[in-house]
XYZ file of C-alpha atoms in Angstrom:
480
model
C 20.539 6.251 79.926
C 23.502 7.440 77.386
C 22.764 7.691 74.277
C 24.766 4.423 71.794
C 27.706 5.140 70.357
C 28.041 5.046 66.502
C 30.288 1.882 66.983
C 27.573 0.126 68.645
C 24.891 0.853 66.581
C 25.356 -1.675 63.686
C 25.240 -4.325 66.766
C 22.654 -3.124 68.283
C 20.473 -2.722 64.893
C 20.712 -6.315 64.780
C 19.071 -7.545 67.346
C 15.181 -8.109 67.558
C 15.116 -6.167 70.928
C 16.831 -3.482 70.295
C 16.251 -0.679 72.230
C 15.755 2.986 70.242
C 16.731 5.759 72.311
C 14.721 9.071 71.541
C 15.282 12.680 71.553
C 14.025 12.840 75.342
C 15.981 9.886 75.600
C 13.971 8.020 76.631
C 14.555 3.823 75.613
C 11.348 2.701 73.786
C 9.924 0.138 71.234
C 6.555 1.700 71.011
C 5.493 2.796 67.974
C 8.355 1.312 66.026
C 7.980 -1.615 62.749
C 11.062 -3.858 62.136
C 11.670 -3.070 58.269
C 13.965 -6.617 56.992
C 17.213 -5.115 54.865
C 18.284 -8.684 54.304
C 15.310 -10.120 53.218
C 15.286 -7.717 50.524
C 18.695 -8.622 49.363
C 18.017 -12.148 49.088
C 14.930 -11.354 47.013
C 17.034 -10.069 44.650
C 19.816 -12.721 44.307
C 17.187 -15.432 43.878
C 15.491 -13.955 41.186
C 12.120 -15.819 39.661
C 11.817 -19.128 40.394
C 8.983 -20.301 37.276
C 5.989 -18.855 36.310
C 2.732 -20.189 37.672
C -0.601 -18.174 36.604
C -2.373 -16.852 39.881
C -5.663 -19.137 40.791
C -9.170 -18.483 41.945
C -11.877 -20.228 43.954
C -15.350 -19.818 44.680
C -16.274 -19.582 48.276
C -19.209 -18.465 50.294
C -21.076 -16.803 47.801
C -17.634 -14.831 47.140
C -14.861 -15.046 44.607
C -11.184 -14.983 46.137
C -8.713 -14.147 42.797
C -4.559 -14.841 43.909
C -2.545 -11.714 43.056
C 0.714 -11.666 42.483
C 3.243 -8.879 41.514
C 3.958 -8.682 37.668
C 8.119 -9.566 38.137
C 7.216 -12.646 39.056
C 6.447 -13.911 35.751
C 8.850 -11.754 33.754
C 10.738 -13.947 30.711
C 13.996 -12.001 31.684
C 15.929 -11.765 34.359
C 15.247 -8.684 36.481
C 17.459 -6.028 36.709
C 16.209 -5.061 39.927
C 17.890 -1.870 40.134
C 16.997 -0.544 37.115
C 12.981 -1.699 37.597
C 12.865 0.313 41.299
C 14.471 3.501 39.646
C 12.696 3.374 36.339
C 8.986 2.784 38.361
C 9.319 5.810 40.551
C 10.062 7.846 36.892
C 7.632 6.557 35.316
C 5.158 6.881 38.819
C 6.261 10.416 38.713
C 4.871 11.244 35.139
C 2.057 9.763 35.574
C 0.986 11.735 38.738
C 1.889 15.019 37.039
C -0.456 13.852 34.318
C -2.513 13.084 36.503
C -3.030 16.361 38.595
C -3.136 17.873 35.149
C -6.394 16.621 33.954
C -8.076 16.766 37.374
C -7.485 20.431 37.946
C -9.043 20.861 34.321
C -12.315 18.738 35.257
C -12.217 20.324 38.458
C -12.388 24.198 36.927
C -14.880 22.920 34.323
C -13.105 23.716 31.665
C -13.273 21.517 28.219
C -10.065 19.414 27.988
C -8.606 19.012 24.874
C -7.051 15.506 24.057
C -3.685 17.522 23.250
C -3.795 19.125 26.467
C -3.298 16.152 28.887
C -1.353 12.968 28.403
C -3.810 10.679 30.446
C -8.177 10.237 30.700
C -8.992 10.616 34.253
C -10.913 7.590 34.873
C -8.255 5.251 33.222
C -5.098 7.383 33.022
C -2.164 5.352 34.173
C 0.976 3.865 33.267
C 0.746 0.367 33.181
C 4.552 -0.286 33.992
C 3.256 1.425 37.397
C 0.856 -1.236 38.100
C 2.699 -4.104 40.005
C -0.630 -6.585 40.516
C -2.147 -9.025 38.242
C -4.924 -11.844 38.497
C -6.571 -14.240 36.305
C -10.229 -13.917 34.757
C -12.157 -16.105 32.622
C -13.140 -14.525 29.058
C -15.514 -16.998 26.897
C -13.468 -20.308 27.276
C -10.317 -18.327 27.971
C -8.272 -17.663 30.752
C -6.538 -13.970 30.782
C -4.213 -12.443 33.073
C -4.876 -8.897 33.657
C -3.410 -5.972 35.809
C -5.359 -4.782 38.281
C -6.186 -0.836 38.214
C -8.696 1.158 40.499
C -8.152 4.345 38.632
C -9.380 2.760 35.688
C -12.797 1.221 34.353
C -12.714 0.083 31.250
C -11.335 -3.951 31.025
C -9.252 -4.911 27.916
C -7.758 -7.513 26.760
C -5.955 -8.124 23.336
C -7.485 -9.581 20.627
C -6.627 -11.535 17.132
C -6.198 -10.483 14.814
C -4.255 -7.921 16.111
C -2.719 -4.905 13.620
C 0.171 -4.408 16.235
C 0.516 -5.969 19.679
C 3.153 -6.303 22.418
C 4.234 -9.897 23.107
C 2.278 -11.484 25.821
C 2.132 -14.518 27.880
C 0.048 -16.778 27.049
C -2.990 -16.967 23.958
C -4.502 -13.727 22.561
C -8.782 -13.932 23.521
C -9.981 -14.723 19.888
C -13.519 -13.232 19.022
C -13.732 -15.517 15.509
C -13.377 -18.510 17.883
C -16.235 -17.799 20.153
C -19.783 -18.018 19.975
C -20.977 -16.458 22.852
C -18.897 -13.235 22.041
C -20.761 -9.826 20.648
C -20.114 -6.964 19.754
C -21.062 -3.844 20.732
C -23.227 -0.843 18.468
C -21.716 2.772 17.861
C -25.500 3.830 18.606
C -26.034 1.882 21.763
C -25.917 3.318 25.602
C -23.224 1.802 26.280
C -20.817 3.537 23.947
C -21.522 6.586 24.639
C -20.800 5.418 28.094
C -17.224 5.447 26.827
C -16.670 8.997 27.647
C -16.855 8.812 31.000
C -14.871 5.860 31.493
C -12.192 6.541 29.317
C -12.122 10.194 28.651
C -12.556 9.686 24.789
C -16.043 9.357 23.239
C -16.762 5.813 21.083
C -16.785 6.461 17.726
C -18.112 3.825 14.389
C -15.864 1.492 13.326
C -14.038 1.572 9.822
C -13.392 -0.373 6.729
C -15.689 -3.644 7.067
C -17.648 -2.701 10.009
C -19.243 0.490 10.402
C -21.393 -0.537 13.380
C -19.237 -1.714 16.001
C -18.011 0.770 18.759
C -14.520 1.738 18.691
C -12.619 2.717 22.112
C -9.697 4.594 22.270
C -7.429 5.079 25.541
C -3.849 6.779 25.567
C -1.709 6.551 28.820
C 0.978 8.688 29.827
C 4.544 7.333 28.427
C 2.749 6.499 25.209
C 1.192 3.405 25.514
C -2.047 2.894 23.972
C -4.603 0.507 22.968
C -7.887 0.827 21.000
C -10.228 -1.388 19.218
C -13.680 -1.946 19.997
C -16.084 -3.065 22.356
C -17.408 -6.616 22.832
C -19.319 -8.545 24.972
C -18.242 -11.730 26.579
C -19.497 -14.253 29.105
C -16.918 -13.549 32.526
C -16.050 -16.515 34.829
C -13.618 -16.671 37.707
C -12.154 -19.741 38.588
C -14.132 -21.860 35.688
C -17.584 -20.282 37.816
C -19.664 -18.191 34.840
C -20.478 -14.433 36.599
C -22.425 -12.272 33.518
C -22.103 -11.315 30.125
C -19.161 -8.578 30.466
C -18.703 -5.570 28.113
C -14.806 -5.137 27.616
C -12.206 -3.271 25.168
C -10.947 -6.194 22.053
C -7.577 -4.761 21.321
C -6.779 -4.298 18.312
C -4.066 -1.954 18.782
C -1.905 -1.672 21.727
C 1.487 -0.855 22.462
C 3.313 -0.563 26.063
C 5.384 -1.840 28.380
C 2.706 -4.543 29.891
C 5.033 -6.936 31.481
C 3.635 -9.796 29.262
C 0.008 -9.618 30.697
C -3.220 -10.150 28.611
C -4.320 -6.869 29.132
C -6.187 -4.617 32.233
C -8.833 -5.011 34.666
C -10.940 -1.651 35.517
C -11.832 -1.365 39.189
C -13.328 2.170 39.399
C -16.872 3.369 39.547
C -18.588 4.448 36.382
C -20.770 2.256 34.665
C -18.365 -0.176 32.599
C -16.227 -0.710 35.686
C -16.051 -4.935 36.219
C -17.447 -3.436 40.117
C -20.375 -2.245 38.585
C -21.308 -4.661 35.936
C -20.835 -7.578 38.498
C -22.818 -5.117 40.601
C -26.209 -8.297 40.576
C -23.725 -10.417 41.658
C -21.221 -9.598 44.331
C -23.133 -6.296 45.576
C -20.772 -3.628 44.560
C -18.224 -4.595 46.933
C -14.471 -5.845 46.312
C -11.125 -5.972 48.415
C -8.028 -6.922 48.153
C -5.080 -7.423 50.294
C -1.627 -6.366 48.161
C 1.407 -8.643 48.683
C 5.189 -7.398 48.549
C 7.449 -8.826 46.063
C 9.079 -11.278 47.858
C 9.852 -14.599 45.834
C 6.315 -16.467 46.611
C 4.523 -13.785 47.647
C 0.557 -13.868 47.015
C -2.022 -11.642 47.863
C -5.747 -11.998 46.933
C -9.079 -9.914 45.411
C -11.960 -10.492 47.226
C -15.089 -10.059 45.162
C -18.177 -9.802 47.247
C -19.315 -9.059 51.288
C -17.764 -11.791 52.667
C -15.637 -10.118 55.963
C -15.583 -13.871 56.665
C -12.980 -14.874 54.262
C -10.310 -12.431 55.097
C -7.252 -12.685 57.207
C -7.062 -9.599 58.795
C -5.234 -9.138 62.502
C -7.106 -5.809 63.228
C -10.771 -5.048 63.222
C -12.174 -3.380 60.045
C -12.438 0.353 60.520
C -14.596 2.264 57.753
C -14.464 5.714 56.065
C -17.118 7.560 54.175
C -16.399 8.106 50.312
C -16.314 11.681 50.115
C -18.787 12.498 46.879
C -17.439 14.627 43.717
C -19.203 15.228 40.864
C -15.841 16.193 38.295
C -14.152 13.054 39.792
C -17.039 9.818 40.446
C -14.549 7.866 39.020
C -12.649 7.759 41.501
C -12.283 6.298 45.399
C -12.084 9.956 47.397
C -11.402 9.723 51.063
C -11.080 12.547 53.701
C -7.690 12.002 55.416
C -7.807 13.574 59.040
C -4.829 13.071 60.365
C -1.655 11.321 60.081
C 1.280 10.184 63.165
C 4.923 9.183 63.080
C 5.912 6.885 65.845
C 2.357 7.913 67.714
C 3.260 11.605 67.358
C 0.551 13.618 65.893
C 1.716 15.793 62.600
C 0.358 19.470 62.733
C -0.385 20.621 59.574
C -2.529 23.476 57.931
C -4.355 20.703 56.003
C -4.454 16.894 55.037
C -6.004 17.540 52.047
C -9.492 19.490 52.411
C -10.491 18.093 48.670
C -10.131 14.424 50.180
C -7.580 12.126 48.882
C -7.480 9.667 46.381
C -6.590 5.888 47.434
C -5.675 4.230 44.275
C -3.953 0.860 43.640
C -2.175 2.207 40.354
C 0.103 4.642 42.239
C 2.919 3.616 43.739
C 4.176 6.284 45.906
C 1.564 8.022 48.070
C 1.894 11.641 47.331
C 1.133 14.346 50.260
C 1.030 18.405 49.950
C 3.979 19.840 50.476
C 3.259 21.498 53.987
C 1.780 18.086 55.133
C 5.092 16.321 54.046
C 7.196 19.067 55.462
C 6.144 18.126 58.824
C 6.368 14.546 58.063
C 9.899 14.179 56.683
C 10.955 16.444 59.952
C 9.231 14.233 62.465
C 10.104 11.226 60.630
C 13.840 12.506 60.702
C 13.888 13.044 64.415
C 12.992 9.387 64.967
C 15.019 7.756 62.446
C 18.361 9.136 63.538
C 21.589 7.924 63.745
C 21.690 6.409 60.267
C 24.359 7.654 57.272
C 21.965 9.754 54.448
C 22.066 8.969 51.447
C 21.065 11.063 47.775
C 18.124 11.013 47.187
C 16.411 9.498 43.717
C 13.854 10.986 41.328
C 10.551 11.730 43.794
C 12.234 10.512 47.070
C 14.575 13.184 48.582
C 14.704 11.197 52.592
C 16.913 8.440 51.621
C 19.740 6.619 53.974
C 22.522 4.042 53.303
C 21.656 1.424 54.786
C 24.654 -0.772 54.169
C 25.630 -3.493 56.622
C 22.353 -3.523 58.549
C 20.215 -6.981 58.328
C 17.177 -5.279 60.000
C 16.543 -1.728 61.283
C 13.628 -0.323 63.516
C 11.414 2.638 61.687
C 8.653 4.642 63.289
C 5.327 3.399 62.732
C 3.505 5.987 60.209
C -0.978 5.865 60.840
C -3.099 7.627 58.229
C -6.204 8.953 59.886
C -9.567 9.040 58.289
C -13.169 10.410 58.415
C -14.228 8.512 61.018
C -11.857 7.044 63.260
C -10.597 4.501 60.037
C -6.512 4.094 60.336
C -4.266 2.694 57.906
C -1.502 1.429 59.864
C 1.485 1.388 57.219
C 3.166 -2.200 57.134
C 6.735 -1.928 57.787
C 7.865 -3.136 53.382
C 5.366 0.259 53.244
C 8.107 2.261 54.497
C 10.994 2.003 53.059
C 11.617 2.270 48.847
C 14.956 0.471 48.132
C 16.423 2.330 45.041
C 19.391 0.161 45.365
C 20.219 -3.597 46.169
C 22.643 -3.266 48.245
C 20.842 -0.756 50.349
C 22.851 1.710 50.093
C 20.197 4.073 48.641
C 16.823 3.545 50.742
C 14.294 6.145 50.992
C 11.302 6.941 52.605
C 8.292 5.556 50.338
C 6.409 9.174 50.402
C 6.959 12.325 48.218
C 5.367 15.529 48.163
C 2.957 16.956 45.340
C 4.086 20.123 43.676
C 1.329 22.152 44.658
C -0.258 22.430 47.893
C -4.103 22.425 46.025
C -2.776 19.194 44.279
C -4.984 16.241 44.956
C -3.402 13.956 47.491
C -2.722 9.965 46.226
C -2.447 6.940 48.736
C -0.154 4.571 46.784
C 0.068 0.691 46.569
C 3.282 0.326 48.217
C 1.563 2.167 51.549
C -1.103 -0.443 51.081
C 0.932 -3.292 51.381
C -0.313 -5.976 54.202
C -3.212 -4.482 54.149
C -7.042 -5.396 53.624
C -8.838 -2.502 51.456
C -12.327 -3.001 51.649
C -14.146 -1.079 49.015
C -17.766 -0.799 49.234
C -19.627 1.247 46.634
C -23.456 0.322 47.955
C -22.512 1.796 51.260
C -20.121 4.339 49.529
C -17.364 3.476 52.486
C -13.697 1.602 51.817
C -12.577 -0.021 55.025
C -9.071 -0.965 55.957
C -7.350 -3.450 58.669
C -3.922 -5.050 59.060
C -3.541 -8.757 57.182
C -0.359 -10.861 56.212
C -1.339 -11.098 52.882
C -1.800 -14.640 51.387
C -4.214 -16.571 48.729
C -4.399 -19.752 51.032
């Protein structure tokens, strides 16, 4: 069969049965997603439509949280441009950060607070984070982002010395009589150190007692105050008294949420303080950012109450003593358009899968081979420059849809995370004429590998810290 001519090829990308014609050439649709270029561009012309807080239920035992992407409630109008190309900066510098501290805890060596820009367990940028959900504080509803790399939860709190503006009511401590606070001398303080990567230290001025947090991200944000405890509900259903961080002090670029919600594993996480109730297991299933979109948190066992399309295939957590913060995976394997990547290593230190990352970062031999294979299949397309982290980008101008190969992470196991096709594909630009490929490589090839949000898109993450095992299958994401 001859190969299409250019001419043809903006015809042909258009239709849904297009045929893709191979190096061998060979005419196949195996192993190839349909990634929408016009459904992106109508995302942005529409804009936000209103602001309605995500919702919760109760249901079989479980607790099923809407999430929604942060834009979607933004006062302004989005400059969508300028949002994609300022996230993958700000994605980039906290990675770096990132990799910093790690390779310090991993050497044992004492880290200095001037020596890294971001604590391990709950070192992120928060203008990174694209997912929020609502929780129950006291009588209070907050909205929080959503963070697996972190553990601490925070929330501001009046009075506040200096705040960002927020949605919504500040969580008042003066107004509640079920709140607490927490000791300086107590266990859990000194807990603090672990989850944060800053020891609690005795308040100040009034209070001596009370136990101070401190956590520093890395463009500068911030926000200390001290620990309280507080009865935590979901959907107006009471779960436990909850120790969490009372702002006092926070700056940042939070995109008008009430503050964070800590996913990870040490012992102030939300996982493991709701640990009685919904057995150290969570998942969640992250939406795109399509006007409407919803995606949902799943907090307890309850396979039955997910949407997925493809059985649920498990991994072991890989165990690490510098890094139990963290969810650390060994990836096996990965395949563009079903062929098999050969590489000197996926990452023999395990990866991390995090939902604060938004680009999934691979070493650089690993993405070598990638962006070559990935380049053979995807052919025929103008390039384009490529943008901070992302050097495999294409103009994509004119097309409505175009046909990418598929791209299967491999895990411990036989577990496969089948990348959704809005996984692919990071649009820099509007008018797509600057799309890249949604991966990047680390610097260093004994950098710790990251699986990113946007690779997690349409996906069910199953994260089970009794059985030390995350799970993944494919699922339109959707809170009904």
């Amino acid at each position: 069969m001859a190969m299409a001519t250019p001419m043809l090829l903006p015809f042909l990308l258009s239709l849904v049965s297009l045929c893709i014609i191979n190096a061998n050439g060979v005419c196949s649709l195996e192993d190839k997603k349909m990634f929408n270029v016009q459904m992106f561009r109508k995302k942005q012309q529409h804009g936000n439509q209103g602001c309605l807080l995500p919702e919760s239920r109760r249901e079989k035992g479980s607790i099923v949280l809407e999430m929604k992407d942060t834009g979607h409630c933004s006062r302004k109008k989005i400059d969508w441009n300028r949002r994609l190309q300022k996230q993958l900066i700000v994605d980039n510098l906290r990675v770096r950060s990132m990799q910093n501290r790690i390779r310090k805890l991993v050497s044992g060596k004492k880290i200095e607070a001037s020596q890294t820009q971001i604590p391990l367990a709950s070192g992120i940028n928060l203008e990174t984070l694209n997912y929020i959900v609502t929780m129950g504080l006291g009588s209070m509803n907050m909205t929080v982002i959503i963070d697996t790399g972190s553990d601490l939860t925070w929330v501001q709190c009046e009075p506040c010395m200096s705040c960002y503006d927020q949605q919504g009511p500040m969580f008042k401590p003066s107004t509640s009589s079920s709140y607490q606070s927490v000791s300086c001398n107590s266990s859990t303080c000194q807990s603090l150190q672990i989850a944060t990567g800053n020891t609690g230290a005795c308040g100040s001025n009034t209070n001596t007692s009370t136990c101070n947090y401190v956590v520093n991200y890395g463009d500068g944000s911030y926000t200390n105050g001290e620990l309280g405890v507080e009865r935590l509900s979901f959907g107006g259903v009471s779960v436990s008294d909850f120790v969490f961080g009372c702002g006092r002090n926070n700056k940042g670029l939070f995109g008008g949420v009430s503050g964070l919600m800590g996913l990870g594993r040490s012992y102030l996480s939300l996982v493991s303080q709701t640990n009685a109730t919904f057995g150290g297991v969570f998942s969640y299933c992250l939406p795109t950012t399509e006007e409407g979109s919803s995606g949902s948190l799943v907090m307890g066992n309850e396979s039955s109450l997910f949407k997925n399309v493809t059985p649920i295939s498990y991994t072991r957590m890989l165990p690490n003593p510098q890094l139990t913060n963290f969810y650390i995976l060994n990836l096996t394997g990965i395949d563009i358009g079903g062929v098999a990547l050969q590489a000197p290593s996926f990452g023999s230190d395990g990866v991390l899968i995090d939902s604060g990352t938004v680009i999934t970062r691979l070493p650089p031999s690993v993405y070598k081979a990638l962006k070559a294979e990935f380049l053979k299949q995807f052919s025929g397309f103008p390039s384009a420059p490529g943008f901070s982290i992302l050097d495999t980008c294409f103009n994509l101008t004119g097309y409505d849809e175009v046909n990418t190969p598929t791209i299967n992470l491999h895990f411990e196991g036989n577990a496969e995370l089948k990348v959704d096709a809005t996984g692919t594909f990071y649009v820099v630009k509007e008018d797509a004429s600057q799309v890249c490929l949604a991966i990047a490589s680390l610097s260093h090839e004994y950098d710790t590998a990251i699986i990113g949000n946007y690779q997690q898109r349409n996906q069910r993450v199953i994260y089970d810290t009794k059985e030390s095992r995350v799970g993944f299958a494919e699922e339109q994401c959707s809170f009904s």
